[in-house]
Amino acid sequence: MTETARMSGPAGTSGSGRLGALLRRPEAGALLGTVGMLVFFTIFGGLGFLTVASTASWMNVAAGLGIIAIPIGLLMIAGELDISVGSMVPAGSMTVAIISGHYGLPIWLGIPAALLLGVVVGLVNGILVVRTAVPSFIVTLGTLFSVAGLVLGFSVLITGTTSVAITAPDLAKAIFGSFYIQGQFQVLILWWLLATCAYIYFLHYSRYGNWVFAMGGDKVSARNAGIPTERLTIVLFVLSATSAAFVGMCQAILFNSAQVSGGQSYIFNSIIAVVVGGVLLTGGFGSVIGIFLGTVTFAVVNQGIYYTSFDRNWSSLIIGVMLLLAVLMNNTFRKMALNYTPRKGNR
Amino acid sequence: MSAPILALRGVSKSFGPIDVLHDITLEVRAGEVLCLLGDNGAGKSTLIKILSGVHQPTSGTIEMDGRTVTFDTPRAAADRGIATVHQFGGTFPLMSIGRSFFVGAEPTKRWGPLRIYDRRTANEIAVKAVRDFGITRIDDGDRLVGGLSGGERQALAIARALHFGARVLILDEPTAALGVKQATHVLRIVNEAKRRGLAVIFITHQVMHAMSVGDHFTVLIRGAVAADFRKGEKTREEITDLMAGGASMASLEAEIEGYMASHEGHPPPPHA
């Protein structure tokens, strides 16, 4: 009797404790947002929203966005920003399309070239941010336009058009750009899930994740504690630019063509996904699973609207309101986390 | 008397044409608290930055254990056991106690093929280190640093410095932003650090706080050492006069503090 009483006591209290602990986590707001949006569109979209086609449509949107949003989120946690991804997506597409489509060279040359371009632009971003005192918003605004100009200039110079066709061999298509499961789900979804797992390990379980948080909390103290802040900043910029180039490259292979424009929406969409996901814009707070849920929430709103009777034009309104709500909610949850004190006599 | 752990010999510092420090000589021994007193702009901050490796002296030398050393970076000073704790202590408010305690030196354990951050060990060590300083309210290493009081944050930062082998502790105005009770807490922690054999350099402009823990006092005025004396050699009023450079200041302050002491901490009403 006493044994069961003793057992059930702490278990009973830890039930509410677990809810409290969940609300204090960075992803609390994003989780509520995701669930809320799924319920909202199930109610207003009816059964149409729960079909395979609908699930595939928002997951396809989420995959491309998520692969870019997580490294953007890491940069934001570290106190930086990268908006150059907006032109890195078309840059990745065009690079692989010009090399392997226009010139007809092997795809296994075009793919590394596209990724290498991401590495180079990331290095430029990172080194400029570290070496100059210019805020990363301005630096990456500069590279956003520079890369967009380079891509447009070279495309017209080399191919004479702004759209290049590419036919990738079967193996490359199977790995980077094809549909699976009733021909609806892009293979990019798998890349997104794998990347999410890798980033969860990196940010929350490896020691380097601690460095990212420390950098966002206070860069000078982090450096004094022996963290190679400059190298880590450069690595994060390389990660985000390369991820964007990767998504662009996959899209070119999937759709058999590449265009010089069309990546700009990734700038704001990734920031929305990250902020809805509970990352603090000024750095030092956030989680990968939060960004993941923020991405899902964004994609559900973005695609779910098609399954409702609402006009498509309202989706931006929903996203805007959702962003504001998410930020307010995240502020509240963060305050809860800060003020949390375990009750006296708990142990 | 034991040999000083850390000493400055005739250190001067100029930034371009502006001389900030002139010919500073001071030393600090193990188990001793050196109070560095001075009004705003007296050169205290620059002196700390030289001691912690942020700036290098224009002339003069730094000695550790009797040997001349140079600190090219803050890291170099930290590696020799010089730890600086700033006014707000924990500087990563949104990190957990365990994580911020081990920033840059995270304990890891094997997890399959990967090495992962050992949260449990980090939390246990951090919480124990802080509790050893008498801060028993902290018992959960997952709490965020930003949720701690100012005194608790100072304790955490000092405990962290000690855990990572600090021999010289530089406390930059640790009590400036704190209430009376919290300040007392911090002063008790300073005494505990001293008892454990650390050399403490305590920077403050609050004479009362300095007198309650200090063994040795150095007063800086406009970048030069204006006075250097040991505990009991000067009264509170004399020290305040030295710092402010006028007797009227001391009497005014004494009057106000006397009033506050007898009126439960309320300042006197403004004269009509």
Coordinates of C-alpha atoms in Angstrom, one line a residue:
Chain A
M1 CA 0.0 0.0 0.0
T2 CA 2.6 2.5 1.1
E3 CA 4.7 1.4 -1.8
T4 CA 2.0 2.2 -4.4
A5 CA 1.2 5.5 -2.6
R6 CA 4.8 6.5 -2.8
M7 CA 4.9 5.5 -6.5
S8 CA 1.8 7.3 -7.5
G9 CA 2.6 10.5 -5.7
P10 CA 5.6 11.7 -7.7
A11 CA 4.1 10.2 -10.9
G12 CA 0.9 12.2 -10.4
T13 CA 2.7 15.5 -9.8
S14 CA 5.1 14.9 -12.7
G15 CA 2.2 14.8 -15.1
S16 CA 1.5 18.5 -14.7
G17 CA 5.3 19.0 -14.3
R18 CA 5.8 17.4 -17.7
L19 CA 3.2 19.8 -19.3
G20 CA 5.0 22.7 -17.6
A21 CA 8.3 21.5 -18.8
L22 CA 7.0 21.2 -22.4
L23 CA 5.7 24.8 -22.3
R24 CA 9.1 26.1 -21.2
R25 CA 10.8 24.6 -24.2
P26 CA 11.5 26.7 -27.3
E27 CA 9.3 24.7 -29.5
A28 CA 6.2 25.0 -27.3
G29 CA 4.6 27.7 -29.5
A30 CA 5.4 25.9 -32.7
L31 CA 3.8 22.7 -31.5
L32 CA 0.6 24.5 -30.6
G33 CA 0.7 26.3 -34.0
T34 CA 1.2 23.0 -35.9
V35 CA -1.6 21.3 -34.1
G36 CA -3.8 24.3 -34.4
M37 CA -3.3 24.7 -38.1
L38 CA -3.8 21.0 -38.8
V39 CA -7.1 21.1 -36.8
F40 CA -8.1 24.3 -38.5
F41 CA -7.6 23.0 -42.0
T42 CA -9.1 19.6 -41.2
I43 CA -12.3 21.4 -40.1
F44 CA -12.4 23.9 -43.0
G45 CA -10.9 21.8 -45.6
G46 CA -12.8 18.7 -44.7
L47 CA -11.6 15.2 -45.7
G48 CA -9.9 16.7 -48.7
F49 CA -7.2 18.0 -46.5
L50 CA -6.4 14.6 -45.1
T51 CA -5.9 12.9 -48.4
V52 CA -2.5 11.5 -49.6
A53 CA -2.4 14.2 -52.3
S54 CA -2.9 17.0 -49.7
T55 CA -0.3 15.6 -47.3
A56 CA 2.2 15.2 -50.1
S57 CA 1.6 18.8 -51.3
W58 CA 2.4 20.4 -47.9
M59 CA 5.2 17.9 -47.2
N60 CA 6.8 18.8 -50.5
V61 CA 6.7 22.5 -49.7
A62 CA 8.0 21.8 -46.2
A63 CA 10.9 19.7 -47.4
G64 CA 12.6 22.3 -49.5
L65 CA 11.9 25.1 -47.0
G66 CA 13.0 23.0 -44.1
I67 CA 16.4 22.1 -45.5
I68 CA 17.1 25.8 -45.8
A69 CA 15.3 27.0 -42.6
I70 CA 17.2 24.9 -40.2
P71 CA 20.7 26.3 -41.0
I72 CA 19.1 29.7 -41.1
G73 CA 17.7 29.0 -37.7
L74 CA 21.2 27.9 -36.4
L75 CA 22.6 31.2 -37.7
M76 CA 19.9 33.1 -36.0
I77 CA 20.5 31.2 -32.7
A78 CA 24.2 32.2 -33.1
G79 CA 23.1 35.8 -33.6
E80 CA 23.5 36.1 -37.4
L81 CA 21.2 36.2 -40.4
D82 CA 21.5 35.0 -44.0
I83 CA 19.1 36.3 -46.7
S84 CA 21.4 35.4 -49.6
V85 CA 19.7 32.0 -49.7
G86 CA 17.1 33.7 -51.9
S87 CA 19.5 33.8 -54.8
M88 CA 21.4 30.6 -53.8
V89 CA 18.4 28.4 -54.7
P90 CA 18.3 29.6 -58.4
A91 CA 22.1 29.7 -58.4
G92 CA 22.2 26.0 -57.5
S93 CA 19.6 25.1 -60.1
M94 CA 21.3 27.1 -62.9
T95 CA 24.8 25.7 -62.1
V96 CA 23.7 22.1 -62.4
A97 CA 21.5 22.9 -65.5
I98 CA 24.2 24.8 -67.3
I99 CA 27.0 22.3 -66.7
S100 CA 24.9 19.1 -67.2
G101 CA 22.1 20.4 -69.4
H102 CA 23.5 23.1 -71.6
Y103 CA 27.1 21.7 -71.9
G104 CA 25.9 18.1 -71.5
L105 CA 28.7 17.2 -69.1
P106 CA 28.1 14.4 -66.6
I107 CA 25.6 15.2 -63.8
W108 CA 28.2 14.0 -61.2
L109 CA 30.2 17.1 -62.3
G110 CA 27.2 19.4 -62.2
I111 CA 26.0 18.4 -58.7
P112 CA 29.4 19.0 -56.9
A113 CA 29.8 22.2 -58.8
A114 CA 26.4 23.5 -57.6
L115 CA 27.3 22.6 -54.0
L116 CA 30.8 24.1 -54.4
L117 CA 29.2 27.3 -55.4
G118 CA 27.2 27.2 -52.1
V119 CA 30.4 26.6 -50.2
V120 CA 32.2 29.5 -51.9
V121 CA 29.3 32.0 -51.3
G122 CA 29.0 30.8 -47.7
L123 CA 32.7 31.4 -47.2
V124 CA 32.4 34.9 -48.7
N125 CA 29.4 35.6 -46.4
G126 CA 31.1 34.2 -43.3
I127 CA 34.5 35.8 -43.8
L128 CA 33.0 39.2 -44.6
V129 CA 30.8 39.0 -41.5
V130 CA 33.7 37.9 -39.3
R131 CA 36.4 40.3 -40.7
T132 CA 34.3 43.4 -41.0
A133 CA 31.9 44.8 -38.4
V134 CA 29.1 44.9 -40.9
P135 CA 25.9 43.3 -39.7
S136 CA 25.2 40.0 -41.5
F137 CA 21.9 41.3 -42.7
I138 CA 23.7 43.8 -44.9
V139 CA 26.5 41.5 -45.9
T140 CA 24.1 38.8 -47.1
L141 CA 21.8 41.5 -48.7
G142 CA 24.9 42.3 -50.8
T143 CA 25.6 38.7 -51.7
L144 CA 21.9 38.2 -52.4
F145 CA 22.0 40.8 -55.2
S146 CA 25.5 40.0 -56.3
V147 CA 24.7 36.3 -56.8
A148 CA 21.4 37.1 -58.4
G149 CA 23.2 39.4 -60.8
L150 CA 26.0 36.8 -61.5
V151 CA 23.5 34.0 -62.2
L152 CA 21.4 36.2 -64.6
G153 CA 24.5 37.6 -66.3
F154 CA 26.2 34.3 -66.8
S155 CA 23.0 32.5 -67.9
V156 CA 22.3 35.0 -70.6
L157 CA 25.9 35.1 -71.6
I158 CA 26.3 31.3 -71.8
T159 CA 22.9 30.1 -72.9
G160 CA 21.2 33.1 -74.2
T161 CA 18.1 32.5 -72.1
T162 CA 17.0 32.6 -68.5
S163 CA 15.7 29.1 -68.5
V164 CA 17.8 26.0 -69.1
A165 CA 16.6 22.4 -69.6
I166 CA 18.3 19.5 -68.0
T167 CA 17.7 15.7 -68.2
A168 CA 19.4 13.9 -65.4
P169 CA 20.2 10.2 -65.5
D170 CA 18.0 7.8 -63.6
L171 CA 20.3 7.3 -60.6
A172 CA 20.6 11.1 -60.0
K173 CA 16.9 11.5 -60.4
A174 CA 16.2 8.7 -58.0
I175 CA 18.5 10.2 -55.3
F176 CA 17.8 13.9 -55.8
G177 CA 14.7 14.5 -57.8
S178 CA 11.8 12.1 -58.2
F179 CA 8.4 11.3 -56.7
Y180 CA 7.7 8.2 -54.6
I181 CA 4.6 6.6 -53.0
Q182 CA 1.9 7.0 -55.6
G183 CA 4.1 9.4 -57.4
Q184 CA 3.3 12.2 -55.0
F185 CA 6.1 12.5 -52.4
Q186 CA 9.3 14.2 -53.4
V187 CA 12.5 12.4 -52.4
L188 CA 13.5 15.7 -50.9
I189 CA 11.3 14.9 -48.0
L190 CA 13.6 12.1 -47.0
W191 CA 16.6 14.5 -47.2
W192 CA 14.7 17.0 -45.1
L193 CA 14.0 14.3 -42.4
L194 CA 17.6 13.1 -42.4
A195 CA 18.9 16.6 -42.2
T196 CA 16.6 17.4 -39.3
C197 CA 18.0 14.4 -37.4
A198 CA 21.6 15.4 -38.1
Y199 CA 20.9 19.0 -37.0
I200 CA 19.2 17.8 -33.8
Y201 CA 22.3 15.9 -33.0
F202 CA 24.5 18.8 -33.9
L203 CA 22.6 21.5 -31.9
H204 CA 21.3 19.6 -28.9
Y205 CA 23.6 16.6 -28.4
S206 CA 27.0 17.5 -29.6
R207 CA 29.2 20.0 -27.7
Y208 CA 29.3 22.3 -30.8
G209 CA 25.6 23.0 -30.3
N210 CA 26.4 24.5 -26.9
W211 CA 28.9 26.8 -28.7
V212 CA 26.2 28.0 -31.1
F213 CA 24.0 28.9 -28.1
A214 CA 26.8 30.6 -26.3
M215 CA 27.7 32.7 -29.4
G216 CA 24.2 33.9 -29.7
G217 CA 24.1 34.7 -25.9
D218 CA 27.2 36.7 -25.8
K219 CA 29.9 36.5 -28.5
V220 CA 32.7 38.2 -26.5
S221 CA 32.2 35.9 -23.5
A222 CA 32.0 32.9 -25.8
R223 CA 35.3 33.8 -27.4
N224 CA 36.9 34.3 -24.0
A225 CA 35.6 30.8 -23.0
G226 CA 37.8 29.4 -25.8
I227 CA 35.1 28.9 -28.5
P228 CA 36.4 29.5 -32.0
T229 CA 33.6 31.9 -32.7
E230 CA 34.9 33.1 -36.1
R231 CA 35.4 29.6 -37.5
L232 CA 32.0 28.5 -36.3
T233 CA 30.3 31.5 -37.8
I234 CA 31.9 30.8 -41.2
V235 CA 30.9 27.1 -40.9
L236 CA 27.2 28.1 -40.3
F237 CA 27.2 30.5 -43.3
V238 CA 28.7 27.8 -45.5
L239 CA 26.0 25.4 -44.2
S240 CA 23.1 27.7 -45.1
A241 CA 24.4 28.7 -48.6
T242 CA 25.2 25.1 -49.4
S243 CA 21.8 23.9 -48.2
A244 CA 20.1 26.5 -50.5
A245 CA 22.2 25.4 -53.4
F246 CA 21.3 21.8 -52.7
V247 CA 17.6 22.5 -52.7
G248 CA 18.0 24.4 -56.0
M249 CA 20.0 21.6 -57.5
C250 CA 17.3 19.0 -56.5
Q251 CA 14.6 21.2 -58.0
A252 CA 16.4 21.4 -61.3
I253 CA 16.8 17.6 -61.4
L254 CA 13.1 17.1 -60.4
F255 CA 11.5 19.5 -62.9
N256 CA 14.1 18.9 -65.7
S257 CA 14.7 22.7 -65.9
A258 CA 16.1 25.6 -64.1
Q259 CA 15.1 29.3 -64.0
V260 CA 17.2 32.3 -62.9
S261 CA 14.4 33.6 -60.7
G262 CA 12.1 32.1 -58.2
G263 CA 14.1 31.7 -55.0
Q264 CA 13.2 35.0 -53.3
S265 CA 10.3 33.6 -51.5
Y266 CA 12.7 31.4 -49.5
I267 CA 14.1 34.5 -47.7
F268 CA 11.0 35.4 -45.8
N269 CA 9.5 31.9 -45.7
S270 CA 12.5 30.5 -43.9
I271 CA 12.6 33.4 -41.5
I272 CA 8.9 32.9 -40.7
A273 CA 9.4 29.1 -40.2
V274 CA 12.3 29.8 -37.9
V275 CA 10.6 32.5 -35.8
V276 CA 7.3 30.6 -35.6
G277 CA 9.6 27.7 -34.5
G278 CA 10.5 29.6 -31.4
V279 CA 14.0 30.9 -32.3
L280 CA 14.8 34.2 -30.7
L281 CA 15.6 36.7 -33.4
T282 CA 18.4 38.2 -31.4
G283 CA 20.0 34.8 -30.8
G284 CA 20.7 32.4 -27.9
F285 CA 17.5 30.5 -27.8
G286 CA 15.7 28.0 -30.1
S287 CA 15.5 24.4 -31.1
V288 CA 15.7 22.3 -34.3
I289 CA 12.5 20.5 -33.6
G290 CA 10.9 24.0 -33.2
I291 CA 12.1 25.0 -36.6
F292 CA 10.9 21.7 -38.0
L293 CA 7.4 22.4 -36.6
G294 CA 7.5 26.0 -37.8
T295 CA 8.3 24.8 -41.3
V296 CA 5.4 22.3 -41.1
T297 CA 3.0 25.0 -39.8
F298 CA 4.0 27.3 -42.7
A299 CA 3.6 24.6 -45.3
V300 CA 0.2 23.5 -43.9
V301 CA -1.1 27.0 -44.1
N302 CA 0.5 27.6 -47.5
Q303 CA -1.1 24.5 -49.1
G304 CA -4.1 23.8 -46.8
I305 CA -5.9 26.9 -48.2
Y306 CA -6.4 25.1 -51.5
Y307 CA -8.5 22.5 -49.7
T308 CA -10.8 25.0 -48.1
S309 CA -13.6 27.1 -49.7
F310 CA -11.5 30.2 -48.8
D311 CA -10.0 32.3 -51.6
R312 CA -6.3 31.5 -51.9
N313 CA -5.5 35.2 -51.4
W314 CA -6.2 34.9 -47.7
S315 CA -3.3 32.6 -47.0
S316 CA -0.8 35.4 -46.6
L317 CA -3.1 37.0 -44.0
I318 CA -3.2 33.8 -42.1
I319 CA 0.5 33.4 -42.2
G320 CA 1.0 37.0 -41.1
V321 CA -1.4 36.7 -38.1
M322 CA 0.1 33.3 -37.3
L323 CA 3.6 34.9 -37.2
L324 CA 2.5 37.6 -34.8
L325 CA 0.7 35.2 -32.6
A326 CA 3.7 32.8 -32.6
V327 CA 6.1 35.6 -31.6
L328 CA 3.8 36.7 -28.7
M329 CA 3.3 33.2 -27.6
N330 CA 7.0 32.4 -27.8
N331 CA 7.8 35.5 -25.7
T332 CA 5.4 34.3 -23.0
F333 CA 6.8 30.8 -23.0
R334 CA 10.3 32.2 -22.8
K335 CA 9.4 34.3 -19.8
M336 CA 8.0 31.2 -18.2
A337 CA 11.3 29.4 -18.8
L338 CA 13.2 32.3 -17.3
N339 CA 11.1 32.6 -14.2
Y340 CA 10.9 28.9 -13.6
T341 CA 11.9 27.8 -10.1
P342 CA 11.3 24.3 -8.9
R343 CA 8.8 24.4 -6.1
K344 CA 10.4 24.1 -2.6
G345 CA 10.1 20.6 -1.1
N346 CA 9.9 19.0 -4.6
R347 CA 12.8 16.7 -3.7
Chain B
M1 CA 54.6 37.0 3.7
S2 CA 54.2 34.8 0.7
A3 CA 55.3 35.8 -2.8
P4 CA 52.6 37.6 -4.9
I5 CA 50.9 35.4 -7.5
L6 CA 50.2 38.3 -9.8
A7 CA 52.0 41.7 -9.9
L8 CA 52.1 44.7 -12.1
R9 CA 55.4 46.6 -12.2
G10 CA 55.3 50.2 -13.5
V11 CA 52.5 49.5 -16.0
S12 CA 51.4 52.4 -18.2
K13 CA 48.8 52.3 -21.0
S14 CA 48.1 54.8 -23.7
F15 CA 45.6 54.8 -26.5
G16 CA 47.2 57.0 -29.1
P17 CA 47.9 60.3 -27.5
I18 CA 45.7 59.6 -24.5
D19 CA 47.5 58.3 -21.4
V20 CA 45.0 56.2 -19.4
L21 CA 47.3 54.5 -16.9
H22 CA 50.5 55.9 -15.4
D23 CA 53.1 53.7 -13.8
I24 CA 50.8 51.3 -11.9
T25 CA 52.4 48.9 -9.5
L26 CA 50.4 46.5 -7.5
E27 CA 50.5 42.9 -6.3
V28 CA 48.1 40.3 -5.0
R29 CA 48.8 37.2 -3.0
A30 CA 47.0 33.9 -2.5
G31 CA 44.2 34.1 0.0
E32 CA 44.2 37.8 -0.1
V33 CA 41.6 40.3 -1.4
L34 CA 43.0 43.4 -3.2
C35 CA 40.4 46.1 -3.5
L36 CA 40.8 48.4 -6.4
L37 CA 38.9 51.6 -5.7
G38 CA 38.3 54.5 -7.9
D39 CA 35.6 56.7 -9.3
N40 CA 34.2 56.3 -12.8
G41 CA 36.9 57.1 -15.3
A42 CA 39.8 56.4 -12.9
G43 CA 41.2 53.7 -15.2
K44 CA 39.8 50.6 -13.4
S45 CA 38.3 49.1 -16.5
T46 CA 41.5 49.5 -18.5
L47 CA 43.5 48.0 -15.7
I48 CA 41.2 45.0 -15.6
K49 CA 41.5 44.6 -19.4
I50 CA 45.3 44.5 -19.0
L51 CA 45.1 42.0 -16.3
S52 CA 42.8 39.8 -18.3
G53 CA 44.7 40.0 -21.6
V54 CA 42.3 42.2 -23.5
H55 CA 44.8 45.0 -23.8
Q56 CA 48.6 44.8 -23.6
P57 CA 50.5 47.4 -21.5
T58 CA 52.3 50.2 -23.4
S59 CA 55.2 49.9 -20.9
G60 CA 55.9 48.0 -17.7
T61 CA 55.6 44.3 -17.0
I62 CA 53.1 41.8 -15.7
E63 CA 54.6 39.1 -13.4
M64 CA 53.1 35.8 -12.3
D65 CA 54.9 33.8 -9.6
G66 CA 57.8 36.2 -9.9
R67 CA 58.3 35.6 -13.7
T68 CA 57.5 38.1 -16.4
V69 CA 54.5 37.1 -18.6
T70 CA 52.6 38.5 -21.5
F71 CA 49.0 38.0 -22.1
D72 CA 48.4 38.3 -25.9
T73 CA 44.7 37.2 -25.7
P74 CA 42.1 36.8 -23.0
R75 CA 42.5 33.1 -23.6
A76 CA 46.2 33.3 -22.6
A77 CA 45.4 35.0 -19.3
A78 CA 42.6 32.4 -18.7
D79 CA 45.1 29.6 -19.3
R80 CA 47.3 30.9 -16.6
G81 CA 44.4 30.9 -14.2
I82 CA 43.2 34.5 -14.3
A83 CA 39.4 34.6 -14.4
T84 CA 37.4 37.7 -14.8
V85 CA 33.8 37.9 -13.6
H86 CA 31.8 40.9 -14.8
Q87 CA 29.0 42.8 -13.2
F88 CA 26.2 40.6 -14.4
G89 CA 28.0 37.3 -13.9
G90 CA 26.3 34.7 -16.1
T91 CA 26.4 36.2 -19.5
F92 CA 24.2 33.6 -21.3
P93 CA 20.8 34.3 -19.7
L94 CA 18.9 31.8 -22.0
M95 CA 21.2 28.9 -21.4
S96 CA 20.8 26.3 -18.6
I97 CA 23.0 26.4 -15.5
G98 CA 24.7 23.2 -16.6
R99 CA 25.3 24.3 -20.2
S100 CA 26.6 27.8 -19.4
F101 CA 28.8 26.4 -16.6
F102 CA 30.7 24.2 -19.2
V103 CA 30.7 26.5 -22.2
G104 CA 33.8 25.7 -24.2
A105 CA 34.6 22.6 -22.0
E106 CA 31.5 20.5 -22.3
P107 CA 31.6 17.0 -20.8
T108 CA 30.7 14.4 -23.3
K109 CA 29.9 10.7 -23.2
R110 CA 29.7 7.9 -25.8
W111 CA 26.3 7.2 -27.4
G112 CA 26.7 4.5 -30.0
P113 CA 29.2 5.8 -32.5
L114 CA 28.6 9.4 -31.5
R115 CA 29.8 11.6 -28.7
I116 CA 27.0 13.5 -27.0
Y117 CA 26.9 16.2 -24.4
D118 CA 26.6 14.7 -21.0
R119 CA 23.8 16.8 -19.5
R120 CA 23.5 14.9 -16.3
T121 CA 27.2 15.1 -15.4
A122 CA 27.3 18.8 -16.4
N123 CA 24.2 19.6 -14.3
E124 CA 25.4 17.7 -11.3
I125 CA 28.9 19.3 -11.2
A126 CA 27.5 22.8 -11.8
V127 CA 24.9 22.5 -9.1
K128 CA 27.3 21.1 -6.6
A129 CA 29.9 23.8 -7.3
V130 CA 27.3 26.5 -6.7
R131 CA 25.9 24.9 -3.6
D132 CA 29.4 24.6 -2.2
F133 CA 29.3 28.4 -2.1
G134 CA 26.3 28.3 0.1
I135 CA 23.7 29.0 -2.7
T136 CA 21.4 26.2 -1.7
R137 CA 18.4 27.5 -3.6
I138 CA 19.9 26.2 -6.8
D139 CA 19.2 22.5 -7.2
D140 CA 18.2 22.1 -10.8
G141 CA 20.9 22.4 -13.4
D142 CA 18.3 22.7 -16.2
R143 CA 17.1 26.1 -14.9
L144 CA 18.0 29.0 -17.1
V145 CA 20.7 31.4 -15.9
G146 CA 18.5 34.4 -16.7
G147 CA 16.1 33.2 -14.0
L148 CA 18.7 33.5 -11.2
S149 CA 19.1 36.5 -9.0
G150 CA 22.1 38.7 -9.4
G151 CA 23.9 37.2 -6.5
E152 CA 23.3 33.7 -7.7
R153 CA 24.7 34.5 -11.1
Q154 CA 27.8 35.9 -9.5
A155 CA 28.1 32.8 -7.4
L156 CA 27.7 30.7 -10.5
A157 CA 30.4 32.6 -12.4
I158 CA 32.8 32.5 -9.4
A159 CA 32.2 28.8 -8.9
R160 CA 32.8 28.2 -12.6
A161 CA 36.1 30.1 -12.5
L162 CA 37.2 28.0 -9.5
H163 CA 36.2 24.8 -11.1
F164 CA 38.3 25.5 -14.1
G165 CA 41.4 26.1 -12.0
A166 CA 41.4 29.9 -11.5
R167 CA 44.1 31.2 -9.2
V168 CA 43.4 34.9 -9.6
L169 CA 39.8 36.1 -9.6
I170 CA 39.1 39.5 -11.0
L171 CA 35.6 40.7 -9.9
D172 CA 34.5 43.7 -11.8
E173 CA 32.0 45.7 -9.8
P174 CA 30.2 42.5 -8.7
T175 CA 28.0 44.3 -6.2
A176 CA 27.2 47.5 -8.2
A177 CA 23.8 46.3 -9.6
L178 CA 22.7 44.4 -6.5
G179 CA 20.5 45.2 -3.6
V180 CA 21.8 45.2 0.0
K181 CA 20.9 41.5 0.7
Q182 CA 22.3 40.2 -2.6
A183 CA 25.5 42.3 -2.2
T184 CA 26.0 40.7 1.2
H185 CA 25.6 37.3 -0.5
V186 CA 28.3 38.2 -3.0
L187 CA 30.7 39.5 -0.3
R188 CA 30.3 36.2 1.6
I189 CA 31.2 34.4 -1.6
V190 CA 34.3 36.6 -2.0
N191 CA 35.3 35.6 1.5
E192 CA 34.8 32.0 0.7
A193 CA 37.0 32.3 -2.4
K194 CA 39.7 33.9 -0.3
R195 CA 39.4 31.1 2.3
R196 CA 40.0 28.6 -0.5
G197 CA 43.3 30.3 -1.3
L198 CA 42.4 32.4 -4.3
A199 CA 44.0 35.8 -5.0
V200 CA 41.0 38.1 -5.5
I201 CA 41.1 41.5 -7.2
F202 CA 37.9 43.2 -6.2
I203 CA 36.9 46.3 -8.2
T204 CA 34.3 48.6 -6.7
H205 CA 33.5 52.1 -5.9
Q206 CA 31.5 51.2 -2.9
V207 CA 33.8 51.7 0.0
M208 CA 31.7 49.8 2.5
H209 CA 31.8 46.7 0.3
A210 CA 35.5 47.0 -0.1
M211 CA 36.2 47.4 3.6
S212 CA 34.2 44.4 4.5
V213 CA 36.3 41.9 2.5
G214 CA 39.5 43.7 1.6
D215 CA 43.0 43.0 3.0
H216 CA 44.8 45.5 0.8
F217 CA 43.5 48.6 -0.9
T218 CA 44.7 50.5 -3.9
V219 CA 43.0 53.8 -4.9
L220 CA 43.2 54.9 -8.5
I221 CA 42.7 58.5 -9.5
R222 CA 43.0 59.6 -13.1
G223 CA 45.0 56.5 -14.0
A224 CA 47.6 56.7 -11.3
V225 CA 47.8 55.0 -7.9
A226 CA 46.8 57.6 -5.4
A227 CA 47.1 55.5 -2.3
D228 CA 48.1 52.0 -1.3
F229 CA 47.4 50.7 2.2
R230 CA 46.5 47.7 4.2
K231 CA 43.4 46.8 6.2
G232 CA 42.9 49.0 9.2
E233 CA 45.4 51.7 8.1
K234 CA 42.7 54.1 7.0
T235 CA 39.1 54.8 8.0
R236 CA 36.1 54.7 5.7
E237 CA 35.9 58.5 5.5
E238 CA 39.6 58.8 4.6
I239 CA 39.1 56.4 1.7
T240 CA 36.0 58.1 0.4
D241 CA 37.8 61.4 0.5
L242 CA 40.7 59.9 -1.4
M243 CA 38.4 58.6 -4.1
A244 CA 36.2 61.6 -4.5
G245 CA 39.0 64.1 -3.8
G246 CA 37.0 66.2 -1.3
A247 CA 35.9 66.1 2.3
S248 CA 32.4 67.4 1.6
M249 CA 31.6 64.3 -0.5
A250 CA 32.4 62.0 2.4
S251 CA 30.3 63.9 4.9
L252 CA 27.4 64.1 2.6
E253 CA 27.5 60.3 1.9
A254 CA 27.9 59.5 5.6
E255 CA 24.9 61.7 6.4
I256 CA 22.7 60.0 3.8
E257 CA 23.9 56.5 4.8
G258 CA 23.4 57.3 8.4
Y259 CA 19.9 58.3 7.7
M260 CA 19.2 55.2 5.6
A261 CA 20.5 52.9 8.3
S262 CA 18.1 54.4 10.8
H263 CA 15.1 54.6 8.4
E264 CA 15.1 51.1 7.0
G265 CA 16.9 51.9 3.9
H266 CA 14.9 55.0 2.8
P267 CA 16.9 58.0 1.6
P268 CA 16.3 61.3 3.3
P269 CA 13.6 63.5 1.7
P270 CA 15.0 66.2 -0.5
H271 CA 15.5 69.5 1.3
A272 CA 12.7 72.0 0.6

